Amino acid sequence: MVEVKDSQPMEIRKREYQKLVQQVIPRPTVGRNVFWAFVVGGLISLLGQGLMNFFAGFGLPLTEAGAAASAVLVFLSAFLTGLGVYDEIAKFAGAGAIVPITGFANSMVAPAMEYRAEGLVLGVGARLFTVAGPVLVFGIVTAWAIGILYYLFRLGG
Amino acid sequence: MPAPKKNGLQTVWFQSPPVIISTATIVGGKEGQGPLGQTFDKVLEDNYYGEKSWEKAEQRMLEEAMQMAIERAGLQPQNVDFMLGGDLLNQIISASFTARNLGIPYLGLYGACATMYEGLALGAMLIDGGFADKVLVGVSSHFATAERQFRYPTEQGVQRPLYASWTVTGAAAAILAREGNGPVVTHATIGRAIDFGQGDPQNMGAVMAPAAADTIARHLADTQRSPDYYDLIVTGDLGTYGRELAETLLRQKGYEVGGRLYDCGVMIYSPEQDPHAGGSGCACSGVVTCGYLIKQLKAGCIKRFLGVATGALFSQCSFQQGETIPAIAHAVVVEGR
């Protein structure tokens, strides 16, 4: 039994209280979240593959078909964000909706919509990357680091 | 010499208890569809309320709620001595812009989600102290303005933890008067800022439960009353898990409040509305008090309640810098008459 008492020193009280909080708050529904993330994330990827095959069918080279498929996915995500649907999907699908390129598009469109009330420059312009910014910064930094490793060790010749 | 109207360490009592002569509430659509929907005066169809920004919508809600309370009391703004108000936005712009439009001498308050009760306590002190005849108290909060200030853009796809709460869209106002008909405010217990080392701004219930338990225990000790003196003890926005934590903390302090301890945040939404832990925000305790609870008193369903609004005293900057979150709870006793 966890006990939080006024007579305890503050440090102990804080620690005991943290234990009590952990007992009371609900566990995240990990199994269900993982399942739906897999299903929805998989469906988005399947759609992407389908689009890629579709564009490749018109004779586009594979890399360009990939870019075209990405553009369609980004458009769809932006459109659904504008309609107020994408956050509902993400609430349900979690990482399955956040990790694919559609999640990235959502993280750009949502602040653009949110901050337009503060004007184009100080609102949209200044805050467009509030969510996507860290992703880009650390993504690019990681790419540099890998690039340097690649240069030093000539991995993959 | 001790102050003549102070009881114990943190409680004040009112010699001529100020009367709540009118109240008004406006809520958003989600709150209107909740179990207490019928007890609110107006439900918005659109959370933009025909305005260009969420902030303008929130300010307009507060202004209309305040005007409605003034009208219902049969008053004009110039008959009101002071306006006490606050909200969650930086520099309390909703309340201050409303004060600009109403022209009533204004004291801006910030007690986070406990602001309504801070206002009721101070308003009652102004009246019983002989400094005012009529005081207007009002607060507002808006889901979208709070989300964008404290969390994410509204359309951002995120999965909220199950213990997160949902900011109530709404505004509440009440007129306190020296004389008149209505429920009366008999005591107020001013809370201490309590920090039990919690730092997760999504888990407001855990942050605020120790403050609620502290103020309730203090109130009961100061007034030498037992919890069953009250028909209801109602906290502001602890949510399902915060309420449970507060109940446990009170038990460990020697007070058994189980069946009487309710929470406005739990009452305002039904579980089917998927609010997770429950409602939060200044308007949460505001609209449930000025809507449901006052109506219960007037109808004679309950005789008196101890309202304990809870607030988390943090800013986005403070939690990004890794500070833990202090919380506050102010209690007010309201009796039917």
Tab-separated table of C-alpha atoms in Angstrom:
chain	number	residue	atom	x	y	z
A	1	MET	CA	0.000	0.000	0.000
A	2	VAL	CA	1.432	3.333	-1.071
A	3	GLU	CA	1.138	5.992	1.588
A	4	VAL	CA	1.422	9.725	1.061
A	5	LYS	CA	1.532	11.531	4.378
A	6	ASP	CA	1.979	15.139	5.404
A	7	SER	CA	4.561	13.988	7.958
A	8	GLN	CA	6.858	12.585	5.253
A	9	PRO	CA	9.744	14.684	3.941
A	10	MET	CA	8.776	16.248	0.587
A	11	GLU	CA	11.144	14.054	-1.437
A	12	ILE	CA	9.594	10.852	-0.097
A	13	ARG	CA	6.105	12.236	-0.491
A	14	LYS	CA	6.791	12.992	-4.150
A	15	ARG	CA	8.162	9.511	-4.755
A	16	GLU	CA	5.270	7.806	-2.993
A	17	TYR	CA	2.793	9.975	-4.859
A	18	GLN	CA	4.364	9.038	-8.185
A	19	LYS	CA	3.814	5.362	-7.297
A	20	LEU	CA	0.195	6.088	-6.426
A	21	VAL	CA	-0.296	7.904	-9.748
A	22	GLN	CA	1.134	4.915	-11.629
A	23	GLN	CA	-1.346	2.633	-9.857
A	24	VAL	CA	-4.335	4.805	-10.727
A	25	ILE	CA	-3.790	5.949	-14.317
A	26	PRO	CA	-4.842	3.491	-17.030
A	27	ARG	CA	-2.250	1.529	-18.977
A	28	PRO	CA	-1.990	2.523	-22.622
A	29	THR	CA	-3.810	0.017	-24.825
A	30	VAL	CA	-0.558	-1.070	-26.493
A	31	GLY	CA	-1.885	-4.206	-28.186
A	32	ARG	CA	-4.803	-2.416	-29.830
A	33	ASN	CA	-2.661	0.598	-30.770
A	34	VAL	CA	0.005	-1.575	-32.393
A	35	PHE	CA	-2.617	-3.556	-34.295
A	36	TRP	CA	-4.371	-0.506	-35.761
A	37	ALA	CA	-1.074	1.263	-36.441
A	38	PHE	CA	-0.023	-1.803	-38.431
A	39	VAL	CA	-3.316	-2.028	-40.337
A	40	VAL	CA	-3.698	1.659	-41.187
A	41	GLY	CA	0.021	2.248	-41.777
A	42	GLY	CA	0.019	-0.843	-43.988
A	43	LEU	CA	-3.007	0.359	-45.950
A	44	ILE	CA	-1.384	3.749	-46.560
A	45	SER	CA	1.779	1.998	-47.759
A	46	LEU	CA	-0.320	-0.333	-49.943
A	47	LEU	CA	-2.036	2.683	-51.476
A	48	GLY	CA	1.397	4.215	-52.115
A	49	GLN	CA	2.611	1.024	-53.813
A	50	GLY	CA	-0.581	0.879	-55.885
A	51	LEU	CA	-0.091	4.484	-57.006
A	52	MET	CA	3.553	3.777	-57.848
A	53	ASN	CA	2.608	0.790	-60.001
A	54	PHE	CA	-0.110	2.865	-61.629
A	55	PHE	CA	2.333	5.642	-62.596
A	56	ALA	CA	4.998	3.134	-63.601
A	57	GLY	CA	2.339	1.569	-65.864
A	58	PHE	CA	2.297	4.860	-67.784
A	59	GLY	CA	5.984	4.417	-68.453
A	60	LEU	CA	7.436	6.633	-65.695
A	61	PRO	CA	10.830	5.484	-64.398
A	62	LEU	CA	10.585	3.926	-60.919
A	63	THR	CA	12.037	6.889	-58.959
A	64	GLU	CA	9.734	9.339	-60.711
A	65	ALA	CA	6.726	7.070	-60.226
A	66	GLY	CA	7.644	7.075	-56.504
A	67	ALA	CA	7.743	10.866	-56.447
A	68	ALA	CA	4.379	11.055	-58.187
A	69	ALA	CA	2.880	8.573	-55.701
A	70	SER	CA	4.272	10.651	-52.796
A	71	ALA	CA	2.753	13.795	-54.280
A	72	VAL	CA	-0.680	12.154	-54.443
A	73	LEU	CA	-0.396	10.879	-50.847
A	74	VAL	CA	0.680	14.315	-49.624
A	75	PHE	CA	-2.249	15.900	-51.445
A	76	LEU	CA	-4.712	13.398	-49.994
A	77	SER	CA	-3.399	13.925	-46.468
A	78	ALA	CA	-3.501	17.714	-46.804
A	79	PHE	CA	-7.028	17.491	-48.171
A	80	LEU	CA	-8.205	15.259	-45.324
A	81	THR	CA	-6.492	17.556	-42.787
A	82	GLY	CA	-8.386	20.487	-44.288
A	83	LEU	CA	-11.647	18.585	-43.943
A	84	GLY	CA	-10.811	17.877	-40.296
A	85	VAL	CA	-10.643	14.114	-40.849
A	86	TYR	CA	-6.943	13.312	-40.624
A	87	ASP	CA	-6.651	13.996	-36.877
A	88	GLU	CA	-9.547	11.582	-36.327
A	89	ILE	CA	-7.705	8.882	-38.298
A	90	ALA	CA	-4.501	9.554	-36.348
A	91	LYS	CA	-6.325	9.430	-33.029
A	92	PHE	CA	-7.382	5.929	-33.925
A	93	ALA	CA	-4.346	4.706	-35.888
A	94	GLY	CA	-1.542	6.478	-33.971
A	95	ALA	CA	1.890	5.900	-35.462
A	96	GLY	CA	0.238	4.191	-38.452
A	97	ALA	CA	-0.994	7.600	-39.548
A	98	ILE	CA	1.868	9.719	-38.165
A	99	VAL	CA	4.955	7.902	-39.535
A	100	PRO	CA	4.095	7.678	-43.279
A	101	ILE	CA	4.557	10.707	-45.532
A	102	THR	CA	0.875	11.521	-44.993
A	103	GLY	CA	1.638	12.228	-41.333
A	104	PHE	CA	4.385	14.622	-42.361
A	105	ALA	CA	1.973	16.438	-44.682
A	106	ASN	CA	-0.546	16.655	-41.849
A	107	SER	CA	2.083	18.166	-39.546
A	108	MET	CA	2.672	20.944	-42.119
A	109	VAL	CA	-0.943	21.665	-43.038
A	110	ALA	CA	-2.279	21.646	-39.464
A	111	PRO	CA	-0.061	24.570	-38.283
A	112	ALA	CA	-0.659	26.389	-41.586
A	113	MET	CA	-4.398	26.273	-40.906
A	114	GLU	CA	-4.010	27.013	-37.216
A	115	TYR	CA	-1.776	30.068	-37.465
A	116	ARG	CA	-3.300	31.743	-40.505
A	117	ALA	CA	-5.221	33.942	-38.040
A	118	GLU	CA	-1.871	35.593	-37.149
A	119	GLY	CA	-1.203	36.507	-40.788
A	120	LEU	CA	0.834	35.050	-43.621
A	121	VAL	CA	4.294	36.121	-42.429
A	122	LEU	CA	4.194	35.971	-38.611
A	123	GLY	CA	1.550	33.255	-38.554
A	124	VAL	CA	1.858	30.736	-41.369
A	125	GLY	CA	5.414	31.642	-42.382
A	126	ALA	CA	6.932	31.683	-38.924
A	127	ARG	CA	5.110	28.703	-37.489
A	128	LEU	CA	4.651	26.353	-40.439
A	129	PHE	CA	7.448	24.124	-39.187
A	130	THR	CA	6.528	24.066	-35.485
A	131	VAL	CA	5.851	20.330	-35.625
A	132	ALA	CA	7.771	19.274	-38.731
A	133	GLY	CA	10.827	21.419	-37.872
A	134	PRO	CA	12.415	19.051	-35.337
A	135	VAL	CA	11.771	16.104	-37.676
A	136	LEU	CA	13.614	17.884	-40.478
A	137	VAL	CA	16.482	19.125	-38.303
A	138	PHE	CA	17.234	15.727	-36.779
A	139	GLY	CA	16.554	13.920	-40.038
A	140	ILE	CA	19.090	16.096	-41.852
A	141	VAL	CA	21.635	15.925	-39.015
A	142	THR	CA	21.342	12.116	-39.013
A	143	ALA	CA	21.782	12.087	-42.794
A	144	TRP	CA	24.991	14.134	-42.442
A	145	ALA	CA	26.321	11.795	-39.771
A	146	ILE	CA	25.601	8.744	-41.924
A	147	GLY	CA	27.156	10.525	-44.909
A	148	ILE	CA	30.368	11.147	-42.963
A	149	LEU	CA	30.478	7.514	-41.810
A	150	TYR	CA	29.915	6.417	-45.374
A	151	TYR	CA	32.757	8.654	-46.586
A	152	LEU	CA	35.147	7.384	-43.885
A	153	PHE	CA	34.456	3.692	-44.251
A	154	ARG	CA	33.298	3.560	-47.884
A	155	LEU	CA	30.477	1.291	-46.868
A	156	GLY	CA	28.933	-0.601	-49.743
A	157	GLY	CA	31.870	0.443	-51.947
B	1	MET	CA	-5.188	40.081	17.073
B	2	PRO	CA	-6.422	37.549	14.528
B	3	ALA	CA	-8.441	38.837	11.601
B	4	PRO	CA	-12.094	38.871	12.691
B	5	LYS	CA	-13.438	37.051	9.624
B	6	LYS	CA	-10.724	34.443	9.312
B	7	ASN	CA	-11.269	30.890	10.515
B	8	GLY	CA	-8.177	28.797	11.066
B	9	LEU	CA	-5.296	28.950	8.611
B	10	GLN	CA	-6.837	29.455	5.191
B	11	THR	CA	-10.588	29.943	5.505
B	12	VAL	CA	-12.613	33.161	5.615
B	13	TRP	CA	-16.285	33.376	6.582
B	14	PHE	CA	-18.801	35.982	5.566
B	15	GLN	CA	-20.811	37.846	8.159
B	16	SER	CA	-23.571	38.760	5.676
B	17	PRO	CA	-23.145	36.018	3.092
B	18	PRO	CA	-23.141	37.529	-0.429
B	19	VAL	CA	-25.960	36.338	-2.697
B	20	ILE	CA	-25.526	34.875	-6.182
B	21	ILE	CA	-28.438	36.789	-7.723
B	22	SER	CA	-27.920	35.614	-11.298
B	23	THR	CA	-25.798	33.300	-13.409
B	24	ALA	CA	-25.343	32.667	-17.124
B	25	THR	CA	-23.598	29.934	-19.097
B	26	ILE	CA	-22.685	29.422	-22.744
B	27	VAL	CA	-21.056	26.203	-23.964
B	28	GLY	CA	-19.796	24.598	-27.163
B	29	GLY	CA	-21.552	21.829	-29.069
B	30	LYS	CA	-19.765	18.922	-27.396
B	31	GLU	CA	-20.660	20.231	-23.925
B	32	GLY	CA	-24.237	20.860	-25.076
B	33	GLN	CA	-24.560	17.207	-26.072
B	34	GLY	CA	-23.189	16.044	-22.719
B	35	PRO	CA	-25.254	14.865	-19.744
B	36	LEU	CA	-25.578	18.426	-18.351
B	37	GLY	CA	-26.497	19.964	-21.735
B	38	GLN	CA	-29.976	20.979	-20.572
B	39	THR	CA	-28.603	23.022	-17.668
B	40	PHE	CA	-26.718	25.508	-19.868
B	41	ASP	CA	-28.317	28.702	-21.169
B	42	LYS	CA	-26.915	28.652	-24.668
B	43	VAL	CA	-25.165	26.072	-26.832
B	44	LEU	CA	-22.993	27.184	-29.755
B	45	GLU	CA	-23.640	25.485	-33.074
B	46	ASP	CA	-20.204	26.324	-34.364
B	47	ASN	CA	-17.124	26.716	-32.174
B	48	TYR	CA	-15.954	29.646	-34.335
B	49	TYR	CA	-19.206	31.382	-33.339
B	50	GLY	CA	-19.161	33.285	-36.635
B	51	GLU	CA	-15.810	34.919	-35.788
B	52	LYS	CA	-12.519	34.920	-37.658
B	53	SER	CA	-10.457	33.255	-34.939
B	54	TRP	CA	-10.964	30.926	-31.991
B	55	GLU	CA	-9.776	33.700	-29.666
B	56	LYS	CA	-12.448	36.100	-30.896
B	57	ALA	CA	-15.054	33.370	-30.446
B	58	GLU	CA	-13.960	32.767	-26.864
B	59	GLN	CA	-14.002	36.479	-26.042
B	60	ARG	CA	-17.485	36.865	-27.529
B	61	MET	CA	-18.788	33.923	-25.498
B	62	LEU	CA	-17.488	35.489	-22.286
B	63	GLU	CA	-18.933	38.902	-23.133
B	64	GLU	CA	-22.350	37.433	-23.927
B	65	ALA	CA	-22.399	35.314	-20.768
B	66	MET	CA	-21.516	38.369	-18.682
B	67	GLN	CA	-24.146	40.510	-20.389
B	68	MET	CA	-26.728	37.790	-19.851
B	69	ALA	CA	-25.898	37.615	-16.119
B	70	ILE	CA	-26.125	41.427	-15.824
B	71	GLU	CA	-29.482	41.500	-17.642
B	72	ARG	CA	-30.947	38.673	-15.596
B	73	ALA	CA	-30.085	40.549	-12.422
B	74	GLY	CA	-32.048	43.500	-13.831
B	75	LEU	CA	-28.904	45.631	-13.949
B	76	GLN	CA	-26.910	47.765	-16.361
B	77	PRO	CA	-23.104	47.502	-16.567
B	78	GLN	CA	-22.786	50.873	-14.800
B	79	ASN	CA	-24.603	49.439	-11.737
B	80	VAL	CA	-21.896	46.810	-11.237
B	81	ASP	CA	-19.103	47.905	-8.903
B	82	PHE	CA	-16.361	45.540	-10.024
B	83	MET	CA	-15.752	42.898	-12.617
B	84	LEU	CA	-13.461	39.978	-11.735
B	85	GLY	CA	-12.518	37.747	-14.616
B	86	GLY	CA	-9.902	35.560	-16.189
B	87	ASP	CA	-9.196	32.855	-18.723
B	88	LEU	CA	-6.364	30.596	-19.881
B	89	LEU	CA	-4.935	32.650	-22.715
B	90	ASN	CA	-1.652	34.528	-22.390
B	91	GLN	CA	-2.186	37.829	-20.534
B	92	ILE	CA	-5.885	36.848	-20.010
B	93	ILE	CA	-6.985	38.593	-23.204
B	94	SER	CA	-10.537	37.184	-23.247
B	95	ALA	CA	-11.399	38.725	-19.895
B	96	SER	CA	-9.501	41.961	-20.500
B	97	PHE	CA	-11.075	42.577	-23.926
B	98	THR	CA	-14.484	41.901	-22.387
B	99	ALA	CA	-13.699	44.431	-19.654
B	100	ARG	CA	-12.849	46.963	-22.386
B	101	ASN	CA	-16.247	46.435	-23.987
B	102	LEU	CA	-18.319	46.417	-20.789
B	103	GLY	CA	-16.565	49.370	-19.141
B	104	ILE	CA	-16.909	47.997	-15.592
B	105	PRO	CA	-13.971	48.620	-13.181
B	106	TYR	CA	-11.963	45.469	-13.687
B	107	LEU	CA	-9.560	43.254	-11.783
B	108	GLY	CA	-8.006	40.592	-14.002
B	109	LEU	CA	-7.417	37.216	-12.371
B	110	TYR	CA	-5.268	34.257	-13.249
B	111	GLY	CA	-5.790	31.058	-11.298
B	112	ALA	CA	-5.646	28.750	-14.328
B	113	CYS	CA	-8.729	26.494	-14.236
B	114	ALA	CA	-9.483	27.604	-10.656
B	115	THR	CA	-10.189	31.193	-11.749
B	116	MET	CA	-14.003	31.051	-11.325
B	117	TYR	CA	-13.638	30.127	-7.672
B	118	GLU	CA	-10.848	32.617	-7.098
B	119	GLY	CA	-13.292	35.199	-8.457
B	120	LEU	CA	-16.205	34.019	-6.308
B	121	ALA	CA	-14.011	34.089	-3.186
B	122	LEU	CA	-12.621	37.565	-3.913
B	123	GLY	CA	-16.004	38.913	-4.998
B	124	ALA	CA	-17.601	37.716	-1.765
B	125	MET	CA	-14.759	39.342	0.206
B	126	LEU	CA	-15.247	42.647	-1.619
B	127	ILE	CA	-18.960	42.604	-0.804
B	128	ASP	CA	-18.777	41.412	2.786
B	129	GLY	CA	-15.882	43.802	3.363
B	130	GLY	CA	-18.196	46.653	2.439
B	131	PHE	CA	-16.310	47.652	-0.708
B	132	ALA	CA	-18.951	46.676	-3.242
B	133	ASP	CA	-22.643	46.106	-3.653
B	134	LYS	CA	-22.584	44.127	-6.926
B	135	VAL	CA	-19.665	42.166	-8.328
B	136	LEU	CA	-19.566	40.403	-11.691
B	137	VAL	CA	-17.436	37.258	-11.869
B	138	GLY	CA	-16.777	35.429	-15.124
B	139	VAL	CA	-14.403	33.043	-16.867
B	140	SER	CA	-14.020	31.374	-20.231
B	141	SER	CA	-12.034	28.673	-21.966
B	142	HIS	CA	-12.106	27.238	-25.474
B	143	PHE	CA	-10.845	23.858	-26.625
B	144	ALA	CA	-9.107	25.233	-29.704
B	145	THR	CA	-7.462	28.273	-28.086
B	146	ALA	CA	-6.143	26.158	-25.216
B	147	GLU	CA	-4.913	23.385	-27.519
B	148	ARG	CA	-2.935	25.729	-29.724
B	149	GLN	CA	-1.432	27.585	-26.777
B	150	PHE	CA	-0.531	24.608	-24.599
B	151	ARG	CA	-0.348	21.643	-27.009
B	152	TYR	CA	-0.723	21.133	-30.750
B	153	PRO	CA	-2.555	22.721	-33.686
B	154	THR	CA	-6.172	21.462	-33.653
B	155	GLU	CA	-5.931	19.440	-36.863
B	156	GLN	CA	-2.610	17.848	-35.915
B	157	GLY	CA	-2.884	14.061	-35.845
B	158	VAL	CA	-1.916	12.943	-32.336
B	159	GLN	CA	-2.930	10.146	-30.035
B	160	ARG	CA	-3.809	11.628	-26.652
B	161	PRO	CA	-3.009	9.490	-23.618
B	162	LEU	CA	-6.007	7.990	-21.811
B	163	TYR	CA	-5.362	10.190	-18.776
B	164	ALA	CA	-5.453	13.428	-20.811
B	165	SER	CA	-8.381	15.800	-20.373
B	166	TRP	CA	-10.435	17.776	-22.876
B	167	THR	CA	-10.646	21.569	-22.512
B	168	VAL	CA	-14.244	22.702	-22.118
B	169	THR	CA	-15.478	25.294	-24.595
B	170	GLY	CA	-17.666	27.675	-22.669
B	171	ALA	CA	-18.092	30.791	-20.580
B	172	ALA	CA	-19.732	31.306	-17.210
B	173	ALA	CA	-20.712	34.447	-15.341
B	174	ALA	CA	-22.331	35.198	-11.999
B	175	ILE	CA	-23.425	38.337	-10.193
B	176	LEU	CA	-22.716	38.484	-6.474
B	177	ALA	CA	-24.729	41.025	-4.489
B	178	ARG	CA	-25.019	42.244	-0.924
B	179	GLU	CA	-28.749	41.570	-0.941
B	180	GLY	CA	-31.195	39.700	-3.108
B	181	ASN	CA	-32.612	36.288	-3.819
B	182	GLY	CA	-30.527	33.244	-4.544
B	183	PRO	CA	-27.939	30.920	-3.072
B	184	VAL	CA	-25.379	32.476	-0.741
B	185	VAL	CA	-21.618	32.170	-0.388
B	186	THR	CA	-20.818	31.480	3.271
B	187	HIS	CA	-17.122	30.531	3.356
B	188	ALA	CA	-14.091	30.502	1.122
B	189	THR	CA	-10.856	28.604	1.572
B	190	ILE	CA	-7.889	29.996	-0.326
B	191	GLY	CA	-5.547	27.301	-1.580
B	192	ARG	CA	-1.783	27.003	-1.391
B	193	ALA	CA	0.295	26.296	-4.499
B	194	ILE	CA	1.161	22.619	-4.068
B	195	ASP	CA	3.791	20.777	-6.100
B	196	PHE	CA	4.145	17.021	-5.713
B	197	GLY	CA	6.772	16.797	-8.430
B	198	GLN	CA	4.429	15.965	-11.324
B	199	GLY	CA	5.547	17.420	-14.635
B	200	ASP	CA	3.366	15.891	-17.358
B	201	PRO	CA	1.083	18.596	-18.756
B	202	GLN	CA	-1.146	15.873	-20.241
B	203	ASN	CA	-1.776	14.378	-16.803
B	204	MET	CA	-3.508	17.331	-15.144
B	205	GLY	CA	-5.485	15.127	-12.761
B	206	ALA	CA	-2.320	13.828	-11.121
B	207	VAL	CA	-0.840	17.342	-11.014
B	208	MET	CA	-3.878	18.899	-9.308
B	209	ALA	CA	-5.204	16.139	-7.024
B	210	PRO	CA	-2.770	16.974	-4.157
B	211	ALA	CA	-3.862	20.638	-4.240
B	212	ALA	CA	-7.543	19.644	-4.144
B	213	ALA	CA	-6.947	17.237	-1.250
B	214	ASP	CA	-4.921	19.882	0.612
B	215	THR	CA	-7.599	22.568	0.289
B	216	ILE	CA	-10.488	20.225	1.163
B	217	ALA	CA	-8.685	18.897	4.254
B	218	ARG	CA	-7.734	22.446	5.248
B	219	HIS	CA	-11.303	23.645	4.820
B	220	LEU	CA	-12.716	20.826	6.939
B	221	ALA	CA	-10.114	21.424	9.655
B	222	ASP	CA	-10.595	25.215	9.633
B	223	THR	CA	-14.390	24.973	9.858
B	224	GLN	CA	-14.350	21.875	12.118
B	225	ARG	CA	-16.872	20.260	9.814
B	226	SER	CA	-16.991	16.683	8.623
B	227	PRO	CA	-17.368	15.851	4.906
B	228	ASP	CA	-20.987	14.730	5.408
B	229	TYR	CA	-21.921	18.298	6.347
B	230	TYR	CA	-22.006	18.857	2.572
B	231	ASP	CA	-24.399	17.232	0.144
B	232	LEU	CA	-21.672	17.375	-2.472
B	233	ILE	CA	-17.990	18.135	-2.570
B	234	VAL	CA	-17.304	19.051	-6.173
B	235	THR	CA	-13.810	19.479	-7.591
B	236	GLY	CA	-13.212	21.480	-10.757
B	237	ASP	CA	-11.426	19.427	-13.375
B	238	LEU	CA	-9.500	16.554	-11.827
B	239	GLY	CA	-11.048	14.054	-14.215
B	240	THR	CA	-11.695	10.377	-13.499
B	241	TYR	CA	-8.191	9.488	-12.298
B	242	GLY	CA	-7.474	12.772	-10.520
B	243	ARG	CA	-10.715	12.392	-8.581
B	244	GLU	CA	-9.652	8.923	-7.498
B	245	LEU	CA	-6.220	10.237	-6.477
B	246	ALA	CA	-7.782	13.054	-4.454
B	247	GLU	CA	-10.090	10.600	-2.708
B	248	THR	CA	-7.117	8.391	-1.783
B	249	LEU	CA	-5.049	11.359	-0.557
B	250	LEU	CA	-7.964	12.576	1.570
B	251	ARG	CA	-8.408	9.102	3.052
B	252	GLN	CA	-4.743	9.109	4.020
B	253	LYS	CA	-5.299	12.479	5.702
B	254	GLY	CA	-8.160	10.914	7.670
B	255	TYR	CA	-11.170	12.152	5.677
B	256	GLU	CA	-13.591	9.704	4.068
B	257	VAL	CA	-15.323	11.572	1.226
B	258	GLY	CA	-16.034	8.671	-1.179
B	259	GLY	CA	-19.708	8.982	-2.112
B	260	ARG	CA	-19.769	12.764	-1.965
B	261	LEU	CA	-16.731	13.655	-4.020
B	262	TYR	CA	-17.730	14.594	-7.557
B	263	ASP	CA	-15.801	16.325	-10.307
B	264	CYS	CA	-17.152	18.834	-12.823
B	265	GLY	CA	-14.802	17.399	-15.464
B	266	VAL	CA	-16.289	13.930	-15.025
B	267	MET	CA	-19.867	15.240	-14.928
B	268	ILE	CA	-19.777	17.401	-18.051
B	269	TYR	CA	-19.124	14.662	-20.661
B	270	SER	CA	-20.437	11.145	-21.009
B	271	PRO	CA	-17.914	8.334	-21.605
B	272	GLU	CA	-19.366	7.835	-25.125
B	273	GLN	CA	-18.112	11.320	-26.009
B	274	ASP	CA	-14.604	9.962	-25.502
B	275	PRO	CA	-13.150	12.855	-23.501
B	276	HIS	CA	-10.587	10.440	-21.925
B	277	ALA	CA	-10.113	11.588	-18.287
B	278	GLY	CA	-12.812	14.301	-18.483
B	279	GLY	CA	-13.233	18.018	-19.035
B	280	SER	CA	-10.841	20.761	-17.958
B	281	GLY	CA	-10.372	24.494	-18.381
B	282	CYS	CA	-11.714	27.573	-16.572
B	283	ALA	CA	-15.146	27.008	-18.072
B	284	CYS	CA	-15.338	23.443	-16.733
B	285	SER	CA	-15.930	24.364	-13.073
B	286	GLY	CA	-17.480	27.649	-14.249
B	287	VAL	CA	-20.355	26.304	-16.327
B	288	VAL	CA	-21.057	23.276	-14.115
B	289	THR	CA	-21.259	25.553	-11.052
B	290	CYS	CA	-23.243	28.381	-12.666
B	291	GLY	CA	-25.410	25.932	-14.607
B	292	TYR	CA	-26.030	22.590	-12.955
B	293	LEU	CA	-25.024	23.132	-9.301
B	294	ILE	CA	-26.773	26.477	-8.782
B	295	LYS	CA	-29.935	25.037	-10.393
B	296	GLN	CA	-29.752	22.044	-8.030
B	297	LEU	CA	-29.593	24.433	-5.059
B	298	LYS	CA	-32.456	26.546	-6.349
B	299	ALA	CA	-34.600	23.471	-6.950
B	300	GLY	CA	-33.866	22.323	-3.397
B	301	CYS	CA	-32.329	19.027	-4.568
B	302	ILE	CA	-29.257	19.837	-2.498
B	303	LYS	CA	-28.872	22.200	0.455
B	304	ARG	CA	-25.209	23.125	0.202
B	305	PHE	CA	-22.049	22.175	-1.594
B	306	LEU	CA	-18.353	22.709	-1.247
B	307	GLY	CA	-16.991	23.679	-4.656
B	308	VAL	CA	-13.241	23.210	-5.082
B	309	ALA	CA	-11.903	24.445	-8.410
B	310	THR	CA	-8.446	23.240	-9.332
B	311	GLY	CA	-5.793	24.865	-11.511
B	312	ALA	CA	-2.377	23.880	-12.860
B	313	LEU	CA	0.046	26.802	-12.672
B	314	PHE	CA	2.388	26.304	-15.589
B	315	SER	CA	3.256	27.821	-18.935
B	316	GLN	CA	4.480	26.163	-22.092
B	317	CYS	CA	7.900	27.647	-21.409
B	318	SER	CA	8.071	26.267	-17.852
B	319	PHE	CA	7.402	22.664	-18.800
B	320	GLN	CA	9.687	22.808	-21.824
B	321	GLN	CA	12.418	23.898	-19.432
B	322	GLY	CA	11.688	20.827	-17.333
B	323	GLU	CA	10.009	22.518	-14.370
B	324	THR	CA	7.465	20.530	-12.377
B	325	ILE	CA	3.926	21.888	-12.185
B	326	PRO	CA	2.507	23.519	-9.053
B	327	ALA	CA	-1.262	23.358	-8.663
B	328	ILE	CA	-3.840	25.363	-6.753
B	329	ALA	CA	-7.351	24.719	-5.453
B	330	HIS	CA	-9.761	27.303	-4.075
B	331	ALA	CA	-12.897	26.243	-2.225
B	332	VAL	CA	-16.168	28.097	-1.795
B	333	VAL	CA	-19.221	27.016	0.220
B	334	VAL	CA	-22.532	27.780	-1.486
B	335	GLU	CA	-25.810	27.270	0.375
B	336	GLY	CA	-29.354	27.335	-0.906
B	337	ARG	CA	-31.633	29.865	0.725
